[in-house]
Amino acid sequence: MKVFRLTKTRSCTVAVLFAAILIYSGGELWQTLTWPPFFSFDETLEVDYVYQLTQGHLPTFFGGAQFNPLKLAYPYNVQWRYQHPPLFYLLETPFFKLGDTLNHPIRGIWLMRAFVYLLGITLILVSFWVARWAFGRSSKATYIVPLLVASNRCLPSVVFNYTLATLWVALLFGCTCKIIRTFPRKLSSSTRFFWVAVVALAPLTRLSTIPIMMLCCGAVAILMIIRHSQATLRDWLHLVILPVVIAVLSSSWFYIRLHRMSGNFTGSQPAWSASHLGRTTDISLLKAIHHGLVL
């Protein structure tokens, strides 16, 4: 009877994940087929970021796009993707080179898109793992999560860094839930090491990942305080102190660079945005809310 129950559970898991991957694949195939290579200025800048890494340097805002193989006319000669951390683009670099994108840009960009698609598949699988630790193995909600993730239309399979950032957020939440459920007796050394790695690289995925990283680290710290009688100095070192310190050391150079180039740690260019895009950043919160209601 127990074997039958396990077999049934595994069959349900496989069926749900297969359905989620089909949903994701259908939507992403439609999008990539209807989104011509280099048609989007944003995607061109993403590919350009990878190109500039292959040339041994990071892009700069006013340096513009250095890789525009189809010689398409874009509205602005700036590189506004320069403010994003480099992890995604470093991961795309082997595919840029493998596709010989300099000589075959269309083949190269499709290969880079394929990598983003694989990141999306990985995200679906990871989301199921996260749901099991968040809701419990026996919860039916676990089987809904990958279907919801697969249906998310904000995860394009074109060359954008959103999918990797979302995957990293899922890993942060999953690790946090696993630590909470297994601390301290069943918390393995491999989980501790993986947690350190995920936290350490979070600031290098996307700026928006940092507050989520701190939220997860804060949750682990609260857990340690609540279970202070079980938490050792080694636990504090491995689960709170070491991950945060490594995260700061691994990414501070990039955000300091942004501050030097733009005057703020986000790398935004408010003066340029105001003059070219009509974006105003020096208004109060109440005025911003009123402006949004009027629109």
PDB file of C-alpha atoms in Angstrom:
ATOM      1  CA  MET A   1       0.000   0.000   0.000  1.00  0.00           C
ATOM      2  CA  LYS A   2       2.828   2.394   0.865  1.00  0.00           C
ATOM      3  CA  VAL A   3       4.626   1.548  -2.390  1.00  0.00           C
ATOM      4  CA  PHE A   4       1.431   2.246  -4.329  1.00  0.00           C
ATOM      5  CA  ARG A   5       1.038   5.622  -2.607  1.00  0.00           C
ATOM      6  CA  LEU A   6       4.646   6.571  -3.422  1.00  0.00           C
ATOM      7  CA  THR A   7       4.211   5.521  -7.047  1.00  0.00           C
ATOM      8  CA  LYS A   8       1.008   7.539  -7.322  1.00  0.00           C
ATOM      9  CA  THR A   9       2.700  10.605  -5.815  1.00  0.00           C
ATOM     10  CA  ARG A  10       5.636  10.346  -8.194  1.00  0.00           C
ATOM     11  CA  SER A  11       3.321   9.925 -11.186  1.00  0.00           C
ATOM     12  CA  CYS A  12       1.376  13.023 -10.139  1.00  0.00           C
ATOM     13  CA  THR A  13       4.608  14.976  -9.727  1.00  0.00           C
ATOM     14  CA  VAL A  14       5.866  13.969 -13.167  1.00  0.00           C
ATOM     15  CA  ALA A  15       2.510  14.798 -14.757  1.00  0.00           C
ATOM     16  CA  VAL A  16       2.311  18.241 -13.153  1.00  0.00           C
ATOM     17  CA  LEU A  17       5.892  19.160 -14.033  1.00  0.00           C
ATOM     18  CA  PHE A  18       5.436  17.897 -17.588  1.00  0.00           C
ATOM     19  CA  ALA A  19       2.249  19.975 -17.951  1.00  0.00           C
ATOM     20  CA  ALA A  20       4.025  23.040 -16.501  1.00  0.00           C
ATOM     21  CA  ILE A  21       6.915  22.666 -18.935  1.00  0.00           C
ATOM     22  CA  LEU A  22       4.462  22.334 -21.844  1.00  0.00           C
ATOM     23  CA  ILE A  23       2.647  25.509 -20.763  1.00  0.00           C
ATOM     24  CA  TYR A  24       5.903  27.395 -20.420  1.00  0.00           C
ATOM     25  CA  SER A  25       7.297  26.038 -23.705  1.00  0.00           C
ATOM     26  CA  GLY A  26       4.190  26.969 -25.668  1.00  0.00           C
ATOM     27  CA  GLY A  27       4.142  30.526 -24.416  1.00  0.00           C
ATOM     28  CA  GLU A  28       7.853  31.050 -24.826  1.00  0.00           C
ATOM     29  CA  LEU A  29       7.920  29.540 -28.318  1.00  0.00           C
ATOM     30  CA  TRP A  30       5.161  31.891 -29.419  1.00  0.00           C
ATOM     31  CA  GLN A  31       6.958  34.880 -27.941  1.00  0.00           C
ATOM     32  CA  THR A  32      10.363  34.155 -29.416  1.00  0.00           C
ATOM     33  CA  LEU A  33       8.916  33.439 -32.845  1.00  0.00           C
ATOM     34  CA  THR A  34       6.985  36.714 -32.848  1.00  0.00           C
ATOM     35  CA  TRP A  35       9.901  38.728 -31.422  1.00  0.00           C
ATOM     36  CA  PRO A  36      12.498  39.084 -34.216  1.00  0.00           C
ATOM     37  CA  PRO A  37      16.169  38.977 -33.149  1.00  0.00           C
ATOM     38  CA  PHE A  38      17.574  42.444 -32.341  1.00  0.00           C
ATOM     39  CA  PHE A  39      14.133  43.980 -32.909  1.00  0.00           C
ATOM     40  CA  SER A  40      13.936  45.029 -29.258  1.00  0.00           C
ATOM     41  CA  PHE A  41      16.325  47.757 -28.127  1.00  0.00           C
ATOM     42  CA  ASP A  42      16.443  46.204 -24.641  1.00  0.00           C
ATOM     43  CA  GLU A  43      17.386  42.760 -25.943  1.00  0.00           C
ATOM     44  CA  THR A  44      20.040  44.282 -28.187  1.00  0.00           C
ATOM     45  CA  LEU A  45      21.529  46.020 -25.156  1.00  0.00           C
ATOM     46  CA  GLU A  46      21.484  42.727 -23.237  1.00  0.00           C
ATOM     47  CA  VAL A  47      23.421  41.007 -26.027  1.00  0.00           C
ATOM     48  CA  ASP A  48      25.703  44.037 -26.251  1.00  0.00           C
ATOM     49  CA  TYR A  49      26.474  43.667 -22.523  1.00  0.00           C
ATOM     50  CA  VAL A  50      27.636  40.109 -23.199  1.00  0.00           C
ATOM     51  CA  TYR A  51      29.681  41.287 -26.177  1.00  0.00           C
ATOM     52  CA  GLN A  52      31.448  43.930 -24.109  1.00  0.00           C
ATOM     53  CA  LEU A  53      32.304  41.319 -21.480  1.00  0.00           C
ATOM     54  CA  THR A  54      33.952  39.243 -24.209  1.00  0.00           C
ATOM     55  CA  GLN A  55      36.019  42.335 -25.004  1.00  0.00           C
ATOM     56  CA  GLY A  56      37.257  42.443 -21.417  1.00  0.00           C
ATOM     57  CA  HIS A  57      35.242  45.312 -19.939  1.00  0.00           C
ATOM     58  CA  LEU A  58      31.844  46.258 -18.542  1.00  0.00           C
ATOM     59  CA  PRO A  59      29.554  48.594 -20.497  1.00  0.00           C
ATOM     60  CA  THR A  60      29.032  52.247 -19.593  1.00  0.00           C
ATOM     61  CA  PHE A  61      25.834  54.252 -19.904  1.00  0.00           C
ATOM     62  CA  PHE A  62      26.998  56.931 -22.312  1.00  0.00           C
ATOM     63  CA  GLY A  63      29.184  54.470 -24.206  1.00  0.00           C
ATOM     64  CA  GLY A  64      26.093  53.266 -26.036  1.00  0.00           C
ATOM     65  CA  ALA A  65      25.702  49.908 -27.750  1.00  0.00           C
ATOM     66  CA  GLN A  66      28.913  48.655 -29.323  1.00  0.00           C
ATOM     67  CA  PHE A  67      27.335  45.544 -30.861  1.00  0.00           C
ATOM     68  CA  ASN A  68      24.550  46.268 -33.343  1.00  0.00           C
ATOM     69  CA  PRO A  69      25.206  43.754 -36.127  1.00  0.00           C
ATOM     70  CA  LEU A  70      22.047  44.495 -38.139  1.00  0.00           C
ATOM     71  CA  LYS A  71      22.736  48.250 -38.018  1.00  0.00           C
ATOM     72  CA  LEU A  72      19.217  48.917 -36.795  1.00  0.00           C
ATOM     73  CA  ALA A  73      18.264  52.453 -35.778  1.00  0.00           C
ATOM     74  CA  TYR A  74      17.363  52.675 -32.096  1.00  0.00           C
ATOM     75  CA  PRO A  75      15.930  55.774 -30.396  1.00  0.00           C
ATOM     76  CA  TYR A  76      18.865  56.447 -28.040  1.00  0.00           C
ATOM     77  CA  ASN A  77      22.606  55.912 -28.134  1.00  0.00           C
ATOM     78  CA  VAL A  78      22.968  54.823 -24.512  1.00  0.00           C
ATOM     79  CA  GLN A  79      23.485  51.512 -22.703  1.00  0.00           C
ATOM     80  CA  TRP A  80      20.873  51.601 -19.951  1.00  0.00           C
ATOM     81  CA  ARG A  81      21.356  47.900 -19.166  1.00  0.00           C
ATOM     82  CA  TYR A  82      24.815  48.778 -17.834  1.00  0.00           C
ATOM     83  CA  GLN A  83      23.355  49.173 -14.341  1.00  0.00           C
ATOM     84  CA  HIS A  84      22.553  45.463 -14.051  1.00  0.00           C
ATOM     85  CA  PRO A  85      25.011  43.171 -12.214  1.00  0.00           C
ATOM     86  CA  PRO A  86      27.117  40.901 -14.454  1.00  0.00           C
ATOM     87  CA  LEU A  87      26.205  37.340 -13.358  1.00  0.00           C
ATOM     88  CA  PHE A  88      23.583  36.696 -16.045  1.00  0.00           C
ATOM     89  CA  TYR A  89      25.819  38.094 -18.770  1.00  0.00           C
ATOM     90  CA  LEU A  90      28.792  36.050 -17.605  1.00  0.00           C
ATOM     91  CA  LEU A  91      26.630  32.929 -17.872  1.00  0.00           C
ATOM     92  CA  GLU A  92      25.574  33.950 -21.394  1.00  0.00           C
ATOM     93  CA  THR A  93      29.154  34.548 -22.546  1.00  0.00           C
ATOM     94  CA  PRO A  94      29.925  30.877 -23.443  1.00  0.00           C
ATOM     95  CA  PHE A  95      26.784  30.749 -25.615  1.00  0.00           C
ATOM     96  CA  PHE A  96      27.746  34.029 -27.306  1.00  0.00           C
ATOM     97  CA  LYS A  97      31.092  32.502 -28.200  1.00  0.00           C
ATOM     98  CA  LEU A  98      29.710  29.057 -29.027  1.00  0.00           C
ATOM     99  CA  GLY A  99      27.294  30.566 -31.553  1.00  0.00           C
ATOM    100  CA  ASP A 100      30.090  32.665 -33.111  1.00  0.00           C
ATOM    101  CA  THR A 101      27.740  35.607 -32.658  1.00  0.00           C
ATOM    102  CA  LEU A 102      30.206  38.119 -34.076  1.00  0.00           C
ATOM    103  CA  ASN A 103      30.013  36.433 -37.491  1.00  0.00           C
ATOM    104  CA  HIS A 104      26.585  34.795 -37.145  1.00  0.00           C
ATOM    105  CA  PRO A 105      24.487  37.153 -34.966  1.00  0.00           C
ATOM    106  CA  ILE A 106      21.123  35.512 -35.664  1.00  0.00           C
ATOM    107  CA  ARG A 107      22.395  32.030 -34.810  1.00  0.00           C
ATOM    108  CA  GLY A 108      24.124  33.422 -31.748  1.00  0.00           C
ATOM    109  CA  ILE A 109      21.124  35.249 -30.358  1.00  0.00           C
ATOM    110  CA  TRP A 110      18.936  32.169 -30.778  1.00  0.00           C
ATOM    111  CA  LEU A 111      21.469  30.114 -28.866  1.00  0.00           C
ATOM    112  CA  MET A 112      21.467  32.721 -26.116  1.00  0.00           C
ATOM    113  CA  ARG A 113      17.679  32.661 -26.067  1.00  0.00           C
ATOM    114  CA  ALA A 114      17.795  28.884 -25.716  1.00  0.00           C
ATOM    115  CA  PHE A 115      19.879  29.289 -22.565  1.00  0.00           C
ATOM    116  CA  VAL A 116      17.230  31.605 -21.074  1.00  0.00           C
ATOM    117  CA  TYR A 117      14.607  28.992 -21.960  1.00  0.00           C
ATOM    118  CA  LEU A 118      16.604  26.368 -20.035  1.00  0.00           C
ATOM    119  CA  LEU A 119      16.750  28.759 -17.080  1.00  0.00           C
ATOM    120  CA  GLY A 120      12.948  28.913 -17.239  1.00  0.00           C
ATOM    121  CA  ILE A 121      12.678  25.116 -17.181  1.00  0.00           C
ATOM    122  CA  THR A 122      15.038  25.068 -14.212  1.00  0.00           C
ATOM    123  CA  LEU A 123      12.874  27.658 -12.467  1.00  0.00           C
ATOM    124  CA  ILE A 124       9.786  25.460 -12.879  1.00  0.00           C
ATOM    125  CA  LEU A 125      11.573  22.473 -11.341  1.00  0.00           C
ATOM    126  CA  VAL A 126      12.994  24.597  -8.525  1.00  0.00           C
ATOM    127  CA  SER A 127       9.564  26.121  -7.821  1.00  0.00           C
ATOM    128  CA  PHE A 128       8.219  22.642  -7.076  1.00  0.00           C
ATOM    129  CA  TRP A 129      11.117  22.045  -4.682  1.00  0.00           C
ATOM    130  CA  VAL A 130      10.434  25.393  -3.001  1.00  0.00           C
ATOM    131  CA  ALA A 131       6.731  24.600  -2.660  1.00  0.00           C
ATOM    132  CA  ARG A 132       7.474  21.258  -0.987  1.00  0.00           C
ATOM    133  CA  TRP A 133       9.578  22.960   1.687  1.00  0.00           C
ATOM    134  CA  ALA A 134       7.128  25.865   2.029  1.00  0.00           C
ATOM    135  CA  PHE A 135       3.822  23.953   2.177  1.00  0.00           C
ATOM    136  CA  GLY A 136       4.939  20.416   3.011  1.00  0.00           C
ATOM    137  CA  ARG A 137       5.216  17.299   0.886  1.00  0.00           C
ATOM    138  CA  SER A 138       1.598  16.266   1.409  1.00  0.00           C
ATOM    139  CA  SER A 139       0.057  19.666   0.563  1.00  0.00           C
ATOM    140  CA  LYS A 140      -1.892  19.887  -2.682  1.00  0.00           C
ATOM    141  CA  ALA A 141      -0.751  23.493  -3.042  1.00  0.00           C
ATOM    142  CA  THR A 142       2.681  22.127  -3.913  1.00  0.00           C
ATOM    143  CA  TYR A 143       1.368  20.950  -7.284  1.00  0.00           C
ATOM    144  CA  ILE A 144      -0.190  24.302  -8.153  1.00  0.00           C
ATOM    145  CA  VAL A 145       2.982  26.376  -7.786  1.00  0.00           C
ATOM    146  CA  PRO A 146       4.913  25.126 -10.883  1.00  0.00           C
ATOM    147  CA  LEU A 147       1.779  25.614 -13.004  1.00  0.00           C
ATOM    148  CA  LEU A 148       1.482  29.217 -11.819  1.00  0.00           C
ATOM    149  CA  VAL A 149       5.175  29.852 -12.464  1.00  0.00           C
ATOM    150  CA  ALA A 150       4.923  28.340 -15.946  1.00  0.00           C
ATOM    151  CA  SER A 151       1.998  30.634 -16.757  1.00  0.00           C
ATOM    152  CA  ASN A 152       3.874  33.796 -15.765  1.00  0.00           C
ATOM    153  CA  ARG A 153       4.121  35.959 -18.870  1.00  0.00           C
ATOM    154  CA  CYS A 154       6.749  38.179 -17.211  1.00  0.00           C
ATOM    155  CA  LEU A 155       9.416  35.524 -17.834  1.00  0.00           C
ATOM    156  CA  PRO A 156      10.373  35.968 -21.488  1.00  0.00           C
ATOM    157  CA  SER A 157      12.704  33.568 -23.257  1.00  0.00           C
ATOM    158  CA  VAL A 158      14.388  36.379 -25.123  1.00  0.00           C
ATOM    159  CA  VAL A 159      17.745  37.530 -23.780  1.00  0.00           C
ATOM    160  CA  PHE A 160      16.655  39.276 -20.567  1.00  0.00           C
ATOM    161  CA  ASN A 161      18.001  38.772 -17.054  1.00  0.00           C
ATOM    162  CA  TYR A 162      14.541  38.485 -15.446  1.00  0.00           C
ATOM    163  CA  THR A 163      14.442  34.695 -15.513  1.00  0.00           C
ATOM    164  CA  LEU A 164      17.760  34.232 -13.711  1.00  0.00           C
ATOM    165  CA  ALA A 165      16.759  36.810 -11.088  1.00  0.00           C
ATOM    166  CA  THR A 166      13.436  35.029 -10.526  1.00  0.00           C
ATOM    167  CA  LEU A 167      15.235  31.703 -10.266  1.00  0.00           C
ATOM    168  CA  TRP A 168      17.543  33.187  -7.634  1.00  0.00           C
ATOM    169  CA  VAL A 169      14.611  34.521  -5.626  1.00  0.00           C
ATOM    170  CA  ALA A 170      13.089  31.032  -5.705  1.00  0.00           C
ATOM    171  CA  LEU A 171      16.357  29.532  -4.486  1.00  0.00           C
ATOM    172  CA  LEU A 172      16.519  32.070  -1.646  1.00  0.00           C
ATOM    173  CA  PHE A 173      12.972  31.270  -0.529  1.00  0.00           C
ATOM    174  CA  GLY A 174      13.499  27.530  -0.899  1.00  0.00           C
ATOM    175  CA  CYS A 175      16.707  27.516   1.123  1.00  0.00           C
ATOM    176  CA  THR A 176      15.111  29.675   3.813  1.00  0.00           C
ATOM    177  CA  CYS A 177      12.136  27.308   4.143  1.00  0.00           C
ATOM    178  CA  LYS A 178      14.427  24.274   4.243  1.00  0.00           C
ATOM    179  CA  ILE A 179      16.627  25.815   6.957  1.00  0.00           C
ATOM    180  CA  ILE A 180      13.569  26.686   9.049  1.00  0.00           C
ATOM    181  CA  ARG A 181      12.149  23.163   8.737  1.00  0.00           C
ATOM    182  CA  THR A 182      15.396  21.241   9.334  1.00  0.00           C
ATOM    183  CA  PHE A 183      17.320  23.410  11.829  1.00  0.00           C
ATOM    184  CA  PRO A 184      19.314  22.279  13.714  1.00  0.00           C
ATOM    185  CA  ARG A 185      19.404  18.469  13.766  1.00  0.00           C
ATOM    186  CA  LYS A 186      18.543  17.676  10.141  1.00  0.00           C
ATOM    187  CA  LEU A 187      20.342  20.611   8.550  1.00  0.00           C
ATOM    188  CA  SER A 188      23.034  19.078   6.354  1.00  0.00           C
ATOM    189  CA  SER A 189      26.446  20.507   5.499  1.00  0.00           C
ATOM    190  CA  SER A 190      25.500  20.575   1.806  1.00  0.00           C
ATOM    191  CA  THR A 191      22.475  22.769   2.589  1.00  0.00           C
ATOM    192  CA  ARG A 192      24.670  25.148   4.568  1.00  0.00           C
ATOM    193  CA  PHE A 193      27.152  25.411   1.693  1.00  0.00           C
ATOM    194  CA  PHE A 194      24.398  25.896  -0.895  1.00  0.00           C
ATOM    195  CA  TRP A 195      22.783  28.618   1.237  1.00  0.00           C
ATOM    196  CA  VAL A 196      26.065  30.520   1.467  1.00  0.00           C
ATOM    197  CA  ALA A 197      26.526  30.310  -2.311  1.00  0.00           C
ATOM    198  CA  VAL A 198      22.969  31.445  -3.109  1.00  0.00           C
ATOM    199  CA  VAL A 199      23.152  34.420  -0.731  1.00  0.00           C
ATOM    200  CA  ALA A 200      26.660  35.366  -1.871  1.00  0.00           C
ATOM    201  CA  LEU A 201      25.668  35.583  -5.546  1.00  0.00           C
ATOM    202  CA  ALA A 202      22.230  37.156  -5.041  1.00  0.00           C
ATOM    203  CA  PRO A 203      23.448  40.799  -5.334  1.00  0.00           C
ATOM    204  CA  LEU A 204      25.141  39.912  -8.623  1.00  0.00           C
ATOM    205  CA  THR A 205      21.893  38.779 -10.277  1.00  0.00           C
ATOM    206  CA  ARG A 206      19.809  41.955 -10.044  1.00  0.00           C
ATOM    207  CA  LEU A 207      19.507  44.907  -7.659  1.00  0.00           C
ATOM    208  CA  SER A 208      15.936  43.959  -6.733  1.00  0.00           C
ATOM    209  CA  THR A 209      17.224  40.638  -5.379  1.00  0.00           C
ATOM    210  CA  ILE A 210      19.120  42.362  -2.551  1.00  0.00           C
ATOM    211  CA  PRO A 211      16.110  43.275  -0.329  1.00  0.00           C
ATOM    212  CA  ILE A 212      14.707  39.765  -0.805  1.00  0.00           C
ATOM    213  CA  MET A 213      18.101  38.331   0.159  1.00  0.00           C
ATOM    214  CA  MET A 214      18.134  40.467   3.314  1.00  0.00           C
ATOM    215  CA  LEU A 215      14.562  39.406   4.100  1.00  0.00           C
ATOM    216  CA  CYS A 216      15.551  35.733   3.900  1.00  0.00           C
ATOM    217  CA  CYS A 217      18.701  36.289   5.952  1.00  0.00           C
ATOM    218  CA  GLY A 218      16.590  38.165   8.486  1.00  0.00           C
ATOM    219  CA  ALA A 219      14.172  35.247   8.715  1.00  0.00           C
ATOM    220  CA  VAL A 220      17.068  32.872   9.392  1.00  0.00           C
ATOM    221  CA  ALA A 221      18.465  35.262  12.021  1.00  0.00           C
ATOM    222  CA  ILE A 222      15.058  35.420  13.764  1.00  0.00           C
ATOM    223  CA  LEU A 223      14.956  31.624  13.722  1.00  0.00           C
ATOM    224  CA  MET A 224      18.347  31.521  15.446  1.00  0.00           C
ATOM    225  CA  ILE A 225      17.186  34.003  18.069  1.00  0.00           C
ATOM    226  CA  ILE A 226      14.007  32.056  18.776  1.00  0.00           C
ATOM    227  CA  ARG A 227      15.970  28.809  19.062  1.00  0.00           C
ATOM    228  CA  HIS A 228      18.933  30.394  20.815  1.00  0.00           C
ATOM    229  CA  SER A 229      19.397  27.375  23.042  1.00  0.00           C
ATOM    230  CA  GLN A 230      20.040  25.207  19.975  1.00  0.00           C
ATOM    231  CA  ALA A 231      21.945  27.733  17.866  1.00  0.00           C
ATOM    232  CA  THR A 232      25.720  27.588  18.163  1.00  0.00           C
ATOM    233  CA  LEU A 233      28.343  30.117  17.155  1.00  0.00           C
ATOM    234  CA  ARG A 234      29.048  27.878  14.153  1.00  0.00           C
ATOM    235  CA  ASP A 235      25.390  28.173  13.118  1.00  0.00           C
ATOM    236  CA  TRP A 236      25.485  31.972  13.349  1.00  0.00           C
ATOM    237  CA  LEU A 237      28.711  32.013  11.344  1.00  0.00           C
ATOM    238  CA  HIS A 238      27.528  29.665   8.566  1.00  0.00           C
ATOM    239  CA  LEU A 239      23.907  30.803   8.232  1.00  0.00           C
ATOM    240  CA  VAL A 240      23.991  34.546   8.897  1.00  0.00           C
ATOM    241  CA  ILE A 241      27.386  36.207   9.223  1.00  0.00           C
ATOM    242  CA  LEU A 242      29.396  34.427   6.514  1.00  0.00           C
ATOM    243  CA  PRO A 243      26.734  34.593   3.748  1.00  0.00           C
ATOM    244  CA  VAL A 244      26.103  38.311   4.265  1.00  0.00           C
ATOM    245  CA  VAL A 245      29.806  39.194   4.454  1.00  0.00           C
ATOM    246  CA  ILE A 246      30.597  37.239   1.287  1.00  0.00           C
ATOM    247  CA  ALA A 247      27.599  38.817  -0.492  1.00  0.00           C
ATOM    248  CA  VAL A 248      28.891  42.307   0.355  1.00  0.00           C
ATOM    249  CA  LEU A 249      32.447  41.473  -0.678  1.00  0.00           C
ATOM    250  CA  SER A 250      31.370  39.818  -3.934  1.00  0.00           C
ATOM    251  CA  SER A 251      29.231  42.706  -5.167  1.00  0.00           C
ATOM    252  CA  SER A 252      30.283  45.955  -3.453  1.00  0.00           C
ATOM    253  CA  TRP A 253      32.818  46.699  -6.208  1.00  0.00           C
ATOM    254  CA  PHE A 254      30.040  46.769  -8.796  1.00  0.00           C
ATOM    255  CA  TYR A 255      27.735  49.091  -6.872  1.00  0.00           C
ATOM    256  CA  ILE A 256      30.611  51.389  -5.933  1.00  0.00           C
ATOM    257  CA  ARG A 257      31.399  51.565  -9.660  1.00  0.00           C
ATOM    258  CA  LEU A 258      27.788  52.542 -10.391  1.00  0.00           C
ATOM    259  CA  HIS A 259      27.965  55.259  -7.741  1.00  0.00           C
ATOM    260  CA  ARG A 260      31.117  56.676  -9.261  1.00  0.00           C
ATOM    261  CA  MET A 261      29.569  56.725 -12.723  1.00  0.00           C
ATOM    262  CA  SER A 262      26.087  57.990 -11.894  1.00  0.00           C
ATOM    263  CA  GLY A 263      26.142  59.454  -8.386  1.00  0.00           C
ATOM    264  CA  ASN A 264      23.970  56.709  -6.879  1.00  0.00           C
ATOM    265  CA  PHE A 265      24.289  53.007  -6.157  1.00  0.00           C
ATOM    266  CA  THR A 266      21.459  51.996  -8.499  1.00  0.00           C
ATOM    267  CA  GLY A 267      23.182  53.395 -11.577  1.00  0.00           C
ATOM    268  CA  SER A 268      20.094  55.303 -12.669  1.00  0.00           C
ATOM    269  CA  GLN A 269      20.504  58.473 -14.707  1.00  0.00           C
ATOM    270  CA  PRO A 270      17.715  60.820 -13.484  1.00  0.00           C
ATOM    271  CA  ALA A 271      18.915  63.862 -15.427  1.00  0.00           C
ATOM    272  CA  TRP A 272      19.054  61.956 -18.715  1.00  0.00           C
ATOM    273  CA  SER A 273      15.703  60.250 -18.026  1.00  0.00           C
ATOM    274  CA  ALA A 274      14.063  63.582 -17.273  1.00  0.00           C
ATOM    275  CA  SER A 275      15.339  65.251 -20.444  1.00  0.00           C
ATOM    276  CA  HIS A 276      14.844  62.321 -22.844  1.00  0.00           C
ATOM    277  CA  LEU A 277      12.015  60.236 -21.369  1.00  0.00           C
ATOM    278  CA  GLY A 278      10.129  62.862 -19.404  1.00  0.00           C
ATOM    279  CA  ARG A 279      10.562  60.958 -16.142  1.00  0.00           C
ATOM    280  CA  THR A 280      10.544  63.085 -12.996  1.00  0.00           C
ATOM    281  CA  THR A 281      12.204  61.661  -9.895  1.00  0.00           C
ATOM    282  CA  ASP A 282      12.279  64.684  -7.577  1.00  0.00           C
ATOM    283  CA  ILE A 283       8.595  64.775  -6.584  1.00  0.00           C
ATOM    284  CA  SER A 284       7.083  63.775  -3.261  1.00  0.00           C
ATOM    285  CA  LEU A 285       5.275  60.486  -2.658  1.00  0.00           C
ATOM    286  CA  LEU A 286       1.883  62.230  -2.412  1.00  0.00           C
ATOM    287  CA  LYS A 287       2.433  64.016  -5.731  1.00  0.00           C
ATOM    288  CA  ALA A 288       3.487  60.763  -7.351  1.00  0.00           C
ATOM    289  CA  ILE A 289       0.307  59.056  -6.104  1.00  0.00           C
ATOM    290  CA  HIS A 290      -1.837  61.966  -7.324  1.00  0.00           C
ATOM    291  CA  HIS A 291      -0.113  61.875 -10.714  1.00  0.00           C
ATOM    292  CA  GLY A 292      -0.760  58.141 -10.978  1.00  0.00           C
ATOM    293  CA  LEU A 293      -4.461  58.578 -10.100  1.00  0.00           C
ATOM    294  CA  VAL A 294      -4.825  61.303 -12.705  1.00  0.00           C
ATOM    295  CA  LEU A 295      -3.296  59.083 -15.362  1.00  0.00           C
TER     296      LEU A 295
END
